[in-house]
Amino acid sequence: METRELTCIQCPMGCQLTVTVDGENVTVTGNTCPRGAVYGKKEVTAPTRTVTSTVVVEGGELARASVKTASDIPKGKIFEVMEEIRAAKVPAPVNIGDVIVENAAGTGVDVIATKNVGRAAE
Amino acid sequence: MEYHDLIIIGGGPAGLAAAVAAYDAGVRDLLIIERDDRLGGILNQCIHNGFGLHTFKEELTGPEYADRFIQKVLEREIPYKLRTIVADISPEREVLYVNSDEGAVSVKAGAVVLAMGCRERPRGALGLPGYRPAGIFTAGTAQRLMNIEGYMVGKEVVILGSGDIGLIMARRMTLEGAKVKVVAELMPYSGGLKRNIVQCLDDYGIPLRLSHTVTKIHGKNRVEGVTISEVGPDRKPIPGTDEFYSCDTLLLSCGLLPENELSKQAGVSLNRVTGGPDVDDSLETSVPGVFACGNVLHVHDLVDYVSEEASRAGANAAAYIKNGARANENVAELEGRGGVRYTVPQRLNIADMAEKVTVRFRVADVYRNKNLVVYYDGSEVRRVKKRIVAPGEMEELVLMKSSFESFPDVKKITVCLED
């Protein structure tokens, strides 16, 4: 049996949740509404996050373009995804939505550009 | 002198939304003036996600959110000038701008929207003792250096202040391989959004020490460490609570200040609490035809609310250009009391108000199980239960025009928290 303390972020109340995992059985206490229970369960069983960062742009009007994972990825994969983002370099121009890293760290999720970066002026 | 119906000072989220709304209300002779080399303002460096949940019902990053509004400006072919700084605005709405192509140019405006945003409270305003070594940055400066220019600003980091930018930078620097040792907050509560505390600090095991501050900065050429001490209820350091943290970088996230130098030059009267202009329900300042919106008016937590507020400022500026000044027959004053630090707007033109007027405010402390109560000249007209309110989360309340039917001559509207 494992117990974890979390702060619920579903609303400004910020309830302190205690989530207990006993095999298949997940119980949430400390929540004051049903959304807190759902949040607590997901955070303990399958937490996910969107990762945002920047990549090097070659020949661009800016040195960097901002990027994000196209959807949430498992929380445990954040640093692996970051390594692939750090290794990436893209030539200008970059457009919002361009795929920068395919299937980042085997998550099945692409890293895509979130900023337009034009070519540097001659 | 050159003339434009509407000049918008600032091409960030507030200026862009104001321009689009003014255009859609029929203004065709308008101009956005922006000092940076692209539109979008601070959103360009806010590469994290969480923007747009209210406006677009999806979660966008800052640059993506900015681009949605930039596209609206481009579609409407609204003119804008980049790398252009406004040096002066006169009470007669003469705008003096400067850039390297045209030099100094004066333009007369039918109406002006102030949308200059805010800036960070710098070290000099905090009274931090110690030398002035390299390695001390405001969180927003570090954010720009990292996210736009691509520089890593440090390896071992201490952050003073738990404002949202500081929290966001704690995660950002961690993701890039830095060790963020602690976030110290002078107040007994954080000034940041709860979701940022959880997703930027808790996720990475970064401790947040409330009621703590930096009492010494060590190092002469580069920061070598800081001393952090606990503070008492008087916010003064408690002797004997000193702790040394070695670090090469100190980030400051200690509050944002509306940037109102130009407003002052225009003769706009400023509010002591918000640091922004006093406005009426059309977001018009004390100077006729000069409107304000976004972080120059009061510092917001969410850009969605900036866009909404700025759209109203733009539409109201358009109405001013078309119809001239509003009739000012019965104007009530709004005041915050009992834990409500301020309200925006500060004046309400009851005869001419919209069907619904949104009043935004912040509270002075974390309060639980209170009632938000509204009085019209001392008569209670509304009582709403609030389970929790906190200084870091802006609150709002909607006043209906119909609620004044029985109170047509109200002079004072009071918003307060009661048990």
Coordinates of C-alpha atoms in Angstrom, one line a residue:
Chain A
M1 CA 0.0 0.0 0.0
E2 CA 1.3 3.4 -1.0
T3 CA 0.1 6.8 0.2
R4 CA 0.7 10.2 -1.4
E5 CA 0.0 13.8 -0.5
L6 CA -1.1 16.1 -3.3
T7 CA -2.6 19.5 -3.8
C8 CA -5.6 19.5 -6.0
I9 CA -5.4 22.1 -8.8
Q10 CA -9.0 21.8 -10.1
C11 CA -10.0 25.1 -8.5
P12 CA -8.5 27.8 -6.2
M13 CA -9.5 25.9 -3.1
G14 CA -6.3 23.8 -3.4
C15 CA -7.5 20.9 -1.2
Q16 CA -4.8 18.8 0.3
L17 CA -5.5 15.3 -1.0
T18 CA -4.3 12.0 0.5
V19 CA -4.3 9.3 -2.2
T20 CA -3.9 5.7 -1.1
V21 CA -3.0 3.0 -3.7
D22 CA -3.7 -0.6 -2.6
G23 CA -3.2 -2.7 -5.8
E24 CA -6.1 -1.9 -8.1
N25 CA -7.8 0.1 -5.3
V26 CA -7.2 3.8 -5.3
T27 CA -8.9 5.9 -2.6
V28 CA -8.8 9.7 -2.4
T29 CA -9.5 11.6 0.9
G30 CA -9.3 15.3 1.7
N31 CA -11.2 16.4 -1.4
T32 CA -14.3 18.5 -1.0
C33 CA -15.8 17.8 -4.4
P34 CA -15.9 14.9 -7.0
R35 CA -13.4 16.6 -9.3
G36 CA -10.8 16.3 -6.6
A37 CA -11.3 12.5 -6.5
V38 CA -10.9 12.2 -10.3
Y39 CA -7.8 14.4 -10.2
G40 CA -6.2 12.5 -7.3
K41 CA -6.7 9.2 -9.1
K42 CA -5.3 10.3 -12.4
E43 CA -2.3 11.9 -10.7
V44 CA -1.4 8.7 -9.0
T45 CA -2.2 6.2 -11.7
A46 CA -1.3 7.9 -15.0
P47 CA -0.1 11.5 -14.6
T48 CA 0.6 13.3 -17.8
R49 CA 2.1 16.7 -18.7
T50 CA 2.6 18.9 -21.8
V51 CA 6.3 19.7 -22.2
T52 CA 7.3 23.1 -23.6
S53 CA 10.8 24.2 -24.5
T54 CA 12.8 25.8 -27.4
V55 CA 14.9 24.5 -30.2
V56 CA 17.9 26.0 -32.1
V57 CA 16.9 27.7 -35.4
E58 CA 19.6 28.0 -38.1
G59 CA 19.5 31.1 -40.3
G60 CA 16.4 32.5 -38.5
E61 CA 15.4 36.0 -37.4
L62 CA 15.5 34.6 -33.9
A63 CA 18.0 32.2 -32.4
R64 CA 15.3 29.9 -31.0
A65 CA 11.8 28.7 -31.8
S66 CA 9.5 27.6 -29.0
V67 CA 8.0 24.1 -29.1
K68 CA 5.6 21.8 -27.3
T69 CA 4.5 18.2 -27.2
A70 CA 1.4 18.1 -29.4
S71 CA -0.5 16.5 -26.5
D72 CA 0.2 15.3 -22.9
I73 CA 2.9 12.7 -22.4
P74 CA 3.5 10.5 -19.4
K75 CA 5.1 12.5 -16.6
G76 CA 7.9 10.0 -16.3
K77 CA 9.0 10.7 -19.9
I78 CA 9.6 14.5 -19.5
F79 CA 13.4 14.4 -19.2
E80 CA 13.8 11.9 -22.1
V81 CA 11.6 14.2 -24.3
M82 CA 13.7 17.2 -23.2
E83 CA 16.9 15.4 -24.3
E84 CA 15.5 15.0 -27.8
I85 CA 14.3 18.6 -27.9
R86 CA 17.8 19.8 -26.9
A87 CA 19.4 17.8 -29.7
A88 CA 17.1 19.2 -32.4
K89 CA 18.1 21.9 -34.8
V90 CA 15.8 23.3 -37.5
P91 CA 16.5 25.6 -40.5
A92 CA 14.4 28.7 -40.8
P93 CA 11.6 29.4 -41.7
V94 CA 9.7 27.7 -38.9
N95 CA 5.9 27.8 -38.8
I96 CA 3.5 27.1 -35.9
G97 CA 2.5 23.4 -36.0
D98 CA 5.7 22.2 -37.9
V99 CA 6.8 18.8 -36.6
I100 CA 10.2 19.3 -35.0
V101 CA 10.7 15.9 -33.4
E102 CA 8.6 12.9 -34.5
N103 CA 7.4 10.4 -31.9
A104 CA 9.4 12.0 -29.1
A105 CA 11.1 9.5 -26.8
G106 CA 8.8 6.8 -28.1
T107 CA 5.7 8.4 -26.6
G108 CA 3.9 8.4 -29.9
V109 CA 3.6 12.2 -29.5
D110 CA 5.3 14.7 -31.8
V111 CA 7.1 17.9 -30.7
I112 CA 5.7 20.8 -32.7
A113 CA 6.7 24.4 -33.2
T114 CA 4.7 27.1 -31.3
K115 CA 6.2 30.2 -32.9
N116 CA 6.7 31.5 -36.5
V117 CA 10.4 32.3 -37.1
G118 CA 11.2 33.8 -40.5
R119 CA 14.6 33.7 -42.3
A120 CA 17.2 36.2 -41.1
A121 CA 17.4 39.3 -43.2
E122 CA 20.4 39.2 -45.6
Chain B
M1 CA 0.1 67.5 -37.8
E2 CA -0.8 63.9 -38.9
Y3 CA -4.0 62.6 -37.4
H4 CA -5.4 59.2 -36.6
D5 CA -8.8 58.4 -35.2
L6 CA -7.3 55.9 -32.8
I7 CA -3.7 55.3 -31.6
I8 CA -3.0 52.2 -29.5
I9 CA 0.2 52.3 -27.4
G10 CA 1.6 48.8 -27.2
G11 CA 1.3 45.7 -29.4
G12 CA 1.0 43.0 -26.7
P13 CA -2.2 41.1 -25.9
A14 CA -4.1 44.1 -24.7
G15 CA -3.1 46.4 -27.7
L16 CA -3.9 43.6 -30.2
A17 CA -7.4 42.8 -28.8
A18 CA -8.2 46.5 -28.4
A19 CA -7.2 47.2 -32.1
V20 CA -9.3 44.2 -33.4
A21 CA -12.4 45.3 -31.3
A22 CA -12.1 48.9 -32.4
Y23 CA -11.8 47.9 -36.1
D24 CA -14.8 45.6 -35.8
A25 CA -16.7 48.5 -34.3
G26 CA -16.0 50.5 -37.4
V27 CA -12.8 52.4 -36.8
R28 CA -10.6 52.3 -39.9
D29 CA -8.1 55.0 -39.2
L30 CA -6.1 53.4 -36.4
L31 CA -2.4 52.6 -35.6
I32 CA -0.7 50.3 -33.2
I33 CA 2.7 51.5 -31.9
E34 CA 5.0 48.7 -30.5
R35 CA 8.6 49.2 -29.2
D36 CA 9.8 45.6 -29.7
D37 CA 10.6 44.1 -33.1
R38 CA 7.5 41.9 -33.3
L39 CA 3.9 42.1 -32.2
G40 CA 2.8 39.9 -29.3
G41 CA 4.4 41.5 -26.3
I42 CA 5.5 39.4 -23.3
L43 CA 3.6 36.4 -24.7
N44 CA 6.5 35.8 -27.1
Q45 CA 8.7 34.7 -24.2
C46 CA 5.9 32.8 -22.3
I47 CA 6.5 29.5 -24.1
H48 CA 4.6 27.5 -21.5
N49 CA 1.1 26.3 -22.0
G50 CA -2.1 27.2 -20.2
F51 CA -3.2 30.3 -22.2
G52 CA -6.5 30.6 -23.9
L53 CA -8.7 28.2 -21.9
H54 CA -11.4 30.9 -21.6
T55 CA -10.9 32.6 -25.0
F56 CA -10.4 29.7 -27.4
K57 CA -11.5 26.7 -25.2
E58 CA -8.1 25.1 -25.8
E59 CA -4.7 25.2 -24.1
L60 CA -2.2 27.2 -26.0
T61 CA 1.3 28.4 -25.4
G62 CA 2.0 32.2 -25.1
P63 CA 3.4 32.6 -28.7
E64 CA 0.4 30.6 -30.1
Y65 CA -2.1 32.7 -28.2
A66 CA -0.3 35.9 -29.5
D67 CA -0.4 34.6 -33.0
R68 CA -4.2 34.1 -33.0
F69 CA -4.6 37.8 -32.3
I70 CA -1.7 38.8 -34.7
Q71 CA -3.5 37.0 -37.5
K72 CA -6.7 38.9 -36.7
V73 CA -4.7 42.2 -37.0
L74 CA -3.2 41.1 -40.2
E75 CA -6.5 39.9 -41.7
R76 CA -8.0 43.3 -41.0
E77 CA -4.8 45.0 -42.4
I78 CA -4.6 47.2 -39.2
P79 CA -1.4 49.3 -39.5
Y80 CA 1.3 49.0 -36.9
K81 CA 4.8 50.3 -36.3
L82 CA 7.5 48.2 -34.8
R83 CA 10.8 49.3 -33.1
T84 CA 8.9 52.5 -32.3
I85 CA 8.8 54.0 -28.9
V86 CA 6.3 56.6 -27.7
A87 CA 8.1 59.4 -25.8
D88 CA 5.1 61.5 -24.8
I89 CA 1.4 61.8 -24.8
S90 CA -0.2 65.2 -24.1
P91 CA -3.5 65.7 -22.4
E92 CA -4.8 66.9 -25.8
R93 CA -3.9 63.4 -27.2
E94 CA -0.8 64.4 -29.2
V95 CA 1.4 61.4 -29.4
L96 CA 5.1 61.8 -29.9
Y97 CA 6.8 58.7 -31.2
V98 CA 10.4 58.0 -32.2
N99 CA 12.0 55.4 -34.4
S100 CA 15.1 55.2 -36.5
D101 CA 13.4 55.5 -39.9
E102 CA 11.2 58.6 -39.2
G103 CA 13.0 60.2 -36.2
A104 CA 10.6 62.0 -33.8
V105 CA 7.0 62.4 -35.1
S106 CA 4.0 64.0 -33.5
V107 CA 0.5 62.6 -34.3
K108 CA -2.8 63.8 -33.1
A109 CA -5.3 61.1 -32.0
G110 CA -9.1 61.2 -31.8
A111 CA -8.7 58.6 -29.0
V112 CA -5.9 56.7 -27.4
V113 CA -5.8 53.2 -25.8
L114 CA -3.0 52.8 -23.3
A115 CA -1.8 49.2 -23.5
M116 CA 1.8 49.4 -22.3
G117 CA 1.7 46.5 -19.9
C118 CA 3.9 46.3 -16.8
R119 CA 7.4 45.6 -15.7
E120 CA 9.1 43.7 -12.9
R121 CA 10.0 45.1 -9.6
P122 CA 13.9 45.2 -9.8
R123 CA 16.5 44.5 -7.2
G124 CA 17.0 48.2 -6.4
A125 CA 13.4 48.4 -5.3
L126 CA 13.7 45.4 -2.9
G127 CA 16.5 46.6 -0.6
L128 CA 18.5 43.4 -0.8
P129 CA 21.8 43.7 1.0
G130 CA 25.1 42.5 -0.5
Y131 CA 27.4 43.2 -3.5
R132 CA 26.2 43.5 -7.0
P133 CA 27.7 40.5 -8.7
A134 CA 26.7 39.0 -12.0
G135 CA 24.0 36.4 -11.7
I136 CA 21.1 38.4 -10.4
F137 CA 18.2 38.6 -12.8
T138 CA 14.5 39.4 -12.6
A139 CA 12.6 36.2 -13.6
G140 CA 11.3 37.8 -16.7
T141 CA 14.7 38.9 -17.9
A142 CA 16.0 35.3 -17.4
Q143 CA 12.9 34.1 -19.3
R144 CA 13.7 36.3 -22.3
L145 CA 17.4 35.4 -22.3
M146 CA 16.5 31.6 -22.2
N147 CA 13.4 31.4 -24.4
I148 CA 14.1 34.0 -27.1
E149 CA 17.9 34.5 -27.1
G150 CA 18.9 31.0 -26.2
Y151 CA 21.2 31.6 -23.2
M152 CA 21.3 29.5 -20.1
V153 CA 21.5 32.0 -17.3
G154 CA 22.8 29.7 -14.5
K155 CA 23.3 26.2 -13.1
E156 CA 22.4 26.5 -9.4
V157 CA 19.5 28.8 -8.7
V158 CA 17.7 30.3 -5.8
I159 CA 14.4 32.2 -6.6
L160 CA 13.2 35.0 -4.4
G161 CA 9.4 35.6 -4.7
S162 CA 6.8 33.1 -5.7
G163 CA 5.1 35.1 -8.4
D164 CA 4.0 33.1 -11.5
I165 CA 7.0 34.0 -13.6
G166 CA 9.3 32.8 -10.8
L167 CA 7.4 29.5 -10.6
I168 CA 7.4 29.1 -14.4
M169 CA 11.2 29.8 -14.5
A170 CA 11.9 27.3 -11.7
R171 CA 10.4 24.5 -14.0
R172 CA 12.0 25.9 -17.1
M173 CA 15.5 26.0 -15.6
T174 CA 15.1 22.5 -14.1
L175 CA 14.1 21.1 -17.5
E176 CA 17.2 22.7 -19.0
G177 CA 19.4 20.9 -16.4
A178 CA 19.8 23.6 -13.7
K179 CA 19.3 22.8 -10.0
V180 CA 16.7 25.0 -8.5
K181 CA 17.4 24.8 -4.8
V182 CA 14.6 26.8 -3.2
V183 CA 11.9 29.4 -3.8
A184 CA 11.7 31.8 -0.9
E185 CA 8.6 33.9 -0.4
L186 CA 8.4 36.8 2.0
M187 CA 4.6 36.5 2.6
P188 CA 3.0 33.6 4.4
Y189 CA 1.2 32.7 1.1
S190 CA 2.3 32.5 -2.5
G191 CA 1.4 35.2 -5.0
G192 CA 1.3 32.7 -7.8
L193 CA -1.5 30.5 -9.1
K194 CA -2.0 27.1 -7.4
R195 CA -1.6 25.2 -10.6
N196 CA 1.9 26.7 -11.1
I197 CA 3.0 25.8 -7.5
V198 CA 1.9 22.2 -8.2
Q199 CA 3.2 21.8 -11.7
C200 CA 6.3 23.9 -11.5
L201 CA 7.6 23.2 -7.9
D202 CA 5.9 20.1 -6.5
D203 CA 6.4 18.1 -9.8
Y204 CA 10.2 18.6 -9.5
G205 CA 10.6 18.5 -5.7
I206 CA 11.5 22.2 -5.4
P207 CA 10.9 23.5 -1.9
L208 CA 8.8 26.6 -1.4
R209 CA 9.7 28.4 1.9
L210 CA 6.9 30.8 2.9
S211 CA 7.7 33.7 5.3
H212 CA 11.4 33.6 4.2
T213 CA 13.5 36.2 2.4
V214 CA 17.1 36.7 1.1
T215 CA 19.1 38.7 3.7
K216 CA 22.5 38.5 2.0
I217 CA 23.9 38.0 -1.4
H218 CA 27.4 36.5 -1.4
G219 CA 30.0 36.8 -4.1
K220 CA 31.8 39.8 -5.7
N221 CA 32.1 39.0 -9.4
R222 CA 29.5 36.3 -9.7
V223 CA 26.9 35.2 -7.2
E224 CA 28.3 32.5 -4.9
G225 CA 25.4 32.0 -2.6
V226 CA 22.6 33.7 -0.7
T227 CA 21.6 33.7 2.9
I228 CA 17.9 33.1 3.5
S229 CA 16.2 34.0 6.8
E230 CA 12.7 33.4 8.2
V231 CA 10.6 36.6 8.7
G232 CA 8.1 37.3 11.5
P233 CA 4.6 38.7 11.1
D234 CA 6.2 42.2 10.7
R235 CA 8.1 40.8 7.6
K236 CA 11.4 41.5 9.4
P237 CA 14.1 38.7 9.5
I238 CA 14.1 36.7 12.7
P239 CA 17.7 36.6 14.2
G240 CA 19.2 33.1 14.3
T241 CA 17.2 31.7 11.4
D242 CA 19.9 32.3 8.8
E243 CA 20.6 29.6 6.3
F244 CA 23.2 29.6 3.5
Y245 CA 22.4 28.3 0.1
S246 CA 25.3 28.1 -2.4
C247 CA 24.2 29.1 -5.9
D248 CA 25.4 31.0 -9.0
T249 CA 22.1 32.7 -9.9
L250 CA 19.4 34.5 -8.0
L251 CA 16.1 35.1 -9.8
L252 CA 13.7 37.8 -8.5
S253 CA 9.9 37.3 -8.9
C254 CA 8.7 40.0 -6.5
G255 CA 5.8 41.7 -8.2
L256 CA 4.8 43.5 -11.3
L257 CA 4.3 47.3 -11.7
P258 CA 2.0 48.8 -14.3
E259 CA 4.2 51.0 -16.6
N260 CA 2.5 54.4 -16.5
E261 CA 5.1 57.0 -17.2
L262 CA 3.3 58.0 -20.4
S263 CA -0.1 58.0 -18.6
K264 CA 1.3 60.5 -16.1
Q265 CA 2.6 62.7 -18.9
A266 CA -0.9 62.7 -20.4
G267 CA -2.2 63.9 -17.0
V268 CA -4.1 60.6 -16.3
S269 CA -4.8 60.2 -12.6
L270 CA -3.4 57.0 -11.2
N271 CA -4.7 54.7 -8.5
R272 CA -2.5 54.3 -5.4
V273 CA -3.3 50.5 -5.0
T274 CA -3.2 49.2 -8.6
G275 CA -0.6 51.6 -9.9
G276 CA -2.7 52.0 -13.0
P277 CA -5.2 54.6 -14.1
D278 CA -8.5 55.2 -12.4
V279 CA -11.1 54.3 -15.0
D280 CA -14.9 54.3 -15.4
D281 CA -17.0 51.3 -16.7
S282 CA -16.0 52.2 -20.3
L283 CA -12.3 51.9 -19.2
E284 CA -11.9 55.6 -19.9
T285 CA -9.3 57.3 -17.7
S286 CA -9.6 60.8 -16.1
V287 CA -8.4 62.3 -19.5
P288 CA -11.2 62.3 -22.0
G289 CA -10.7 60.0 -24.9
V290 CA -7.8 58.1 -23.3
F291 CA -8.7 54.5 -22.4
A292 CA -6.6 51.8 -20.6
C293 CA -6.6 48.0 -20.5
G294 CA -4.4 45.0 -19.7
N295 CA -1.5 45.1 -17.3
V296 CA -1.0 48.8 -17.5
L297 CA -4.4 49.2 -15.9
H298 CA -3.9 46.5 -13.2
V299 CA -1.8 43.4 -13.2
H300 CA -3.7 40.3 -14.4
D301 CA -3.1 36.6 -13.8
L302 CA -4.7 35.3 -17.0
V303 CA -4.2 36.7 -20.5
D304 CA -7.8 35.7 -21.4
Y305 CA -9.1 38.4 -19.1
V306 CA -6.7 40.9 -20.6
S307 CA -8.1 40.2 -24.1
E308 CA -11.6 40.5 -22.9
E309 CA -11.0 43.7 -21.0
A310 CA -9.0 45.2 -24.0
S311 CA -11.8 44.3 -26.4
R312 CA -14.1 46.4 -24.3
A313 CA -11.6 49.3 -24.2
G314 CA -11.3 49.1 -28.0
A315 CA -15.0 49.1 -28.6
N316 CA -15.6 51.9 -26.1
A317 CA -12.8 54.0 -27.8
A318 CA -14.6 53.4 -31.1
A319 CA -17.9 54.7 -29.5
Y320 CA -16.0 57.8 -28.2
I321 CA -14.7 58.5 -31.7
K322 CA -18.1 58.2 -33.2
N323 CA -20.4 59.8 -30.5
G324 CA -18.0 61.9 -28.5
A325 CA -18.0 62.0 -24.7
R326 CA -20.7 60.1 -22.7
A327 CA -23.2 62.0 -20.7
N328 CA -22.0 62.1 -17.1
E329 CA -25.2 62.5 -15.2
N330 CA -25.0 60.0 -12.4
V331 CA -21.6 58.5 -11.8
A332 CA -21.2 56.3 -8.8
E333 CA -17.8 55.7 -7.2
L334 CA -16.8 52.1 -6.5
E335 CA -14.7 51.3 -3.4
G336 CA -13.2 48.1 -2.0
R337 CA -13.3 47.6 1.8
G338 CA -12.8 44.9 4.4
G339 CA -10.2 42.8 2.6
V340 CA -11.0 44.0 -0.9
R341 CA -8.0 46.0 -1.9
Y342 CA -9.3 47.7 -5.0
T343 CA -11.8 47.5 -7.8
V344 CA -11.5 48.1 -11.5
P345 CA -13.4 50.1 -12.7
Q346 CA -13.4 52.7 -10.0
R347 CA -16.3 54.7 -11.4
L348 CA -19.6 53.6 -12.9
N349 CA -21.7 55.7 -15.2
I350 CA -25.1 54.3 -14.2
A351 CA -27.2 56.1 -16.8
D352 CA -24.9 55.0 -19.7
M353 CA -23.7 51.6 -18.4
A354 CA -23.9 48.4 -20.4
E355 CA -26.5 45.7 -19.3
K356 CA -23.7 44.0 -17.4
V357 CA -20.5 45.4 -16.1
T358 CA -17.7 43.2 -14.9
V359 CA -15.9 44.5 -11.8
R360 CA -12.5 42.9 -11.1
F361 CA -10.8 43.1 -7.7
R362 CA -8.1 41.5 -5.6
V363 CA -8.1 40.7 -1.9
A364 CA -5.5 41.5 0.7
D365 CA -5.0 38.0 2.3
V366 CA -6.1 34.4 2.0
Y367 CA -9.7 34.3 3.4
R368 CA -11.9 31.2 3.9
N369 CA -15.7 31.0 4.2
K370 CA -16.5 34.7 3.8
N371 CA -19.3 36.5 2.1
L372 CA -18.7 39.0 -0.7
V373 CA -21.2 41.8 0.0
V374 CA -22.2 44.7 -2.3
Y375 CA -23.7 47.9 -0.9
Y376 CA -25.4 50.7 -2.8
D377 CA -25.0 53.8 -0.6
G378 CA -25.0 51.6 2.5
S379 CA -27.9 49.3 1.5
E380 CA -27.0 45.7 1.0
V381 CA -27.9 44.5 -2.5
R382 CA -25.9 41.3 -2.9
R383 CA -24.3 38.7 -0.7
V384 CA -22.4 35.8 -2.3
K385 CA -20.6 33.0 -0.3
K386 CA -16.9 32.6 -1.1
R387 CA -15.2 29.4 0.1
I388 CA -11.8 30.8 -0.5
V389 CA -10.3 33.9 -2.0
A390 CA -6.5 34.6 -2.3
P391 CA -4.4 37.6 -3.3
G392 CA -2.8 35.6 -6.2
E393 CA -6.2 35.0 -7.9
M394 CA -8.1 37.9 -9.3
E395 CA -11.8 37.9 -8.5
E396 CA -14.8 39.3 -10.4
L397 CA -18.3 40.3 -9.9
V398 CA -21.0 41.4 -12.4
L399 CA -23.2 44.4 -11.8
M400 CA -26.4 44.4 -13.7
K401 CA -27.9 47.7 -15.0
S402 CA -31.3 46.4 -13.8
S403 CA -30.0 46.3 -10.2
F404 CA -29.9 50.1 -10.2
E405 CA -33.6 50.5 -11.1
S406 CA -34.5 51.0 -7.4
F407 CA -31.2 52.9 -6.8
P408 CA -31.0 55.5 -9.6
D409 CA -29.0 58.0 -7.7
V410 CA -26.4 55.9 -6.0
K411 CA -23.2 57.7 -5.3
K412 CA -21.1 55.0 -3.7
I413 CA -20.9 51.2 -4.4
T414 CA -19.0 49.3 -1.8
V415 CA -17.6 45.8 -2.4
C416 CA -16.3 44.1 0.8
L417 CA -15.8 40.7 2.5
E418 CA -17.8 39.9 5.6
D419 CA -18.3 36.9 7.9

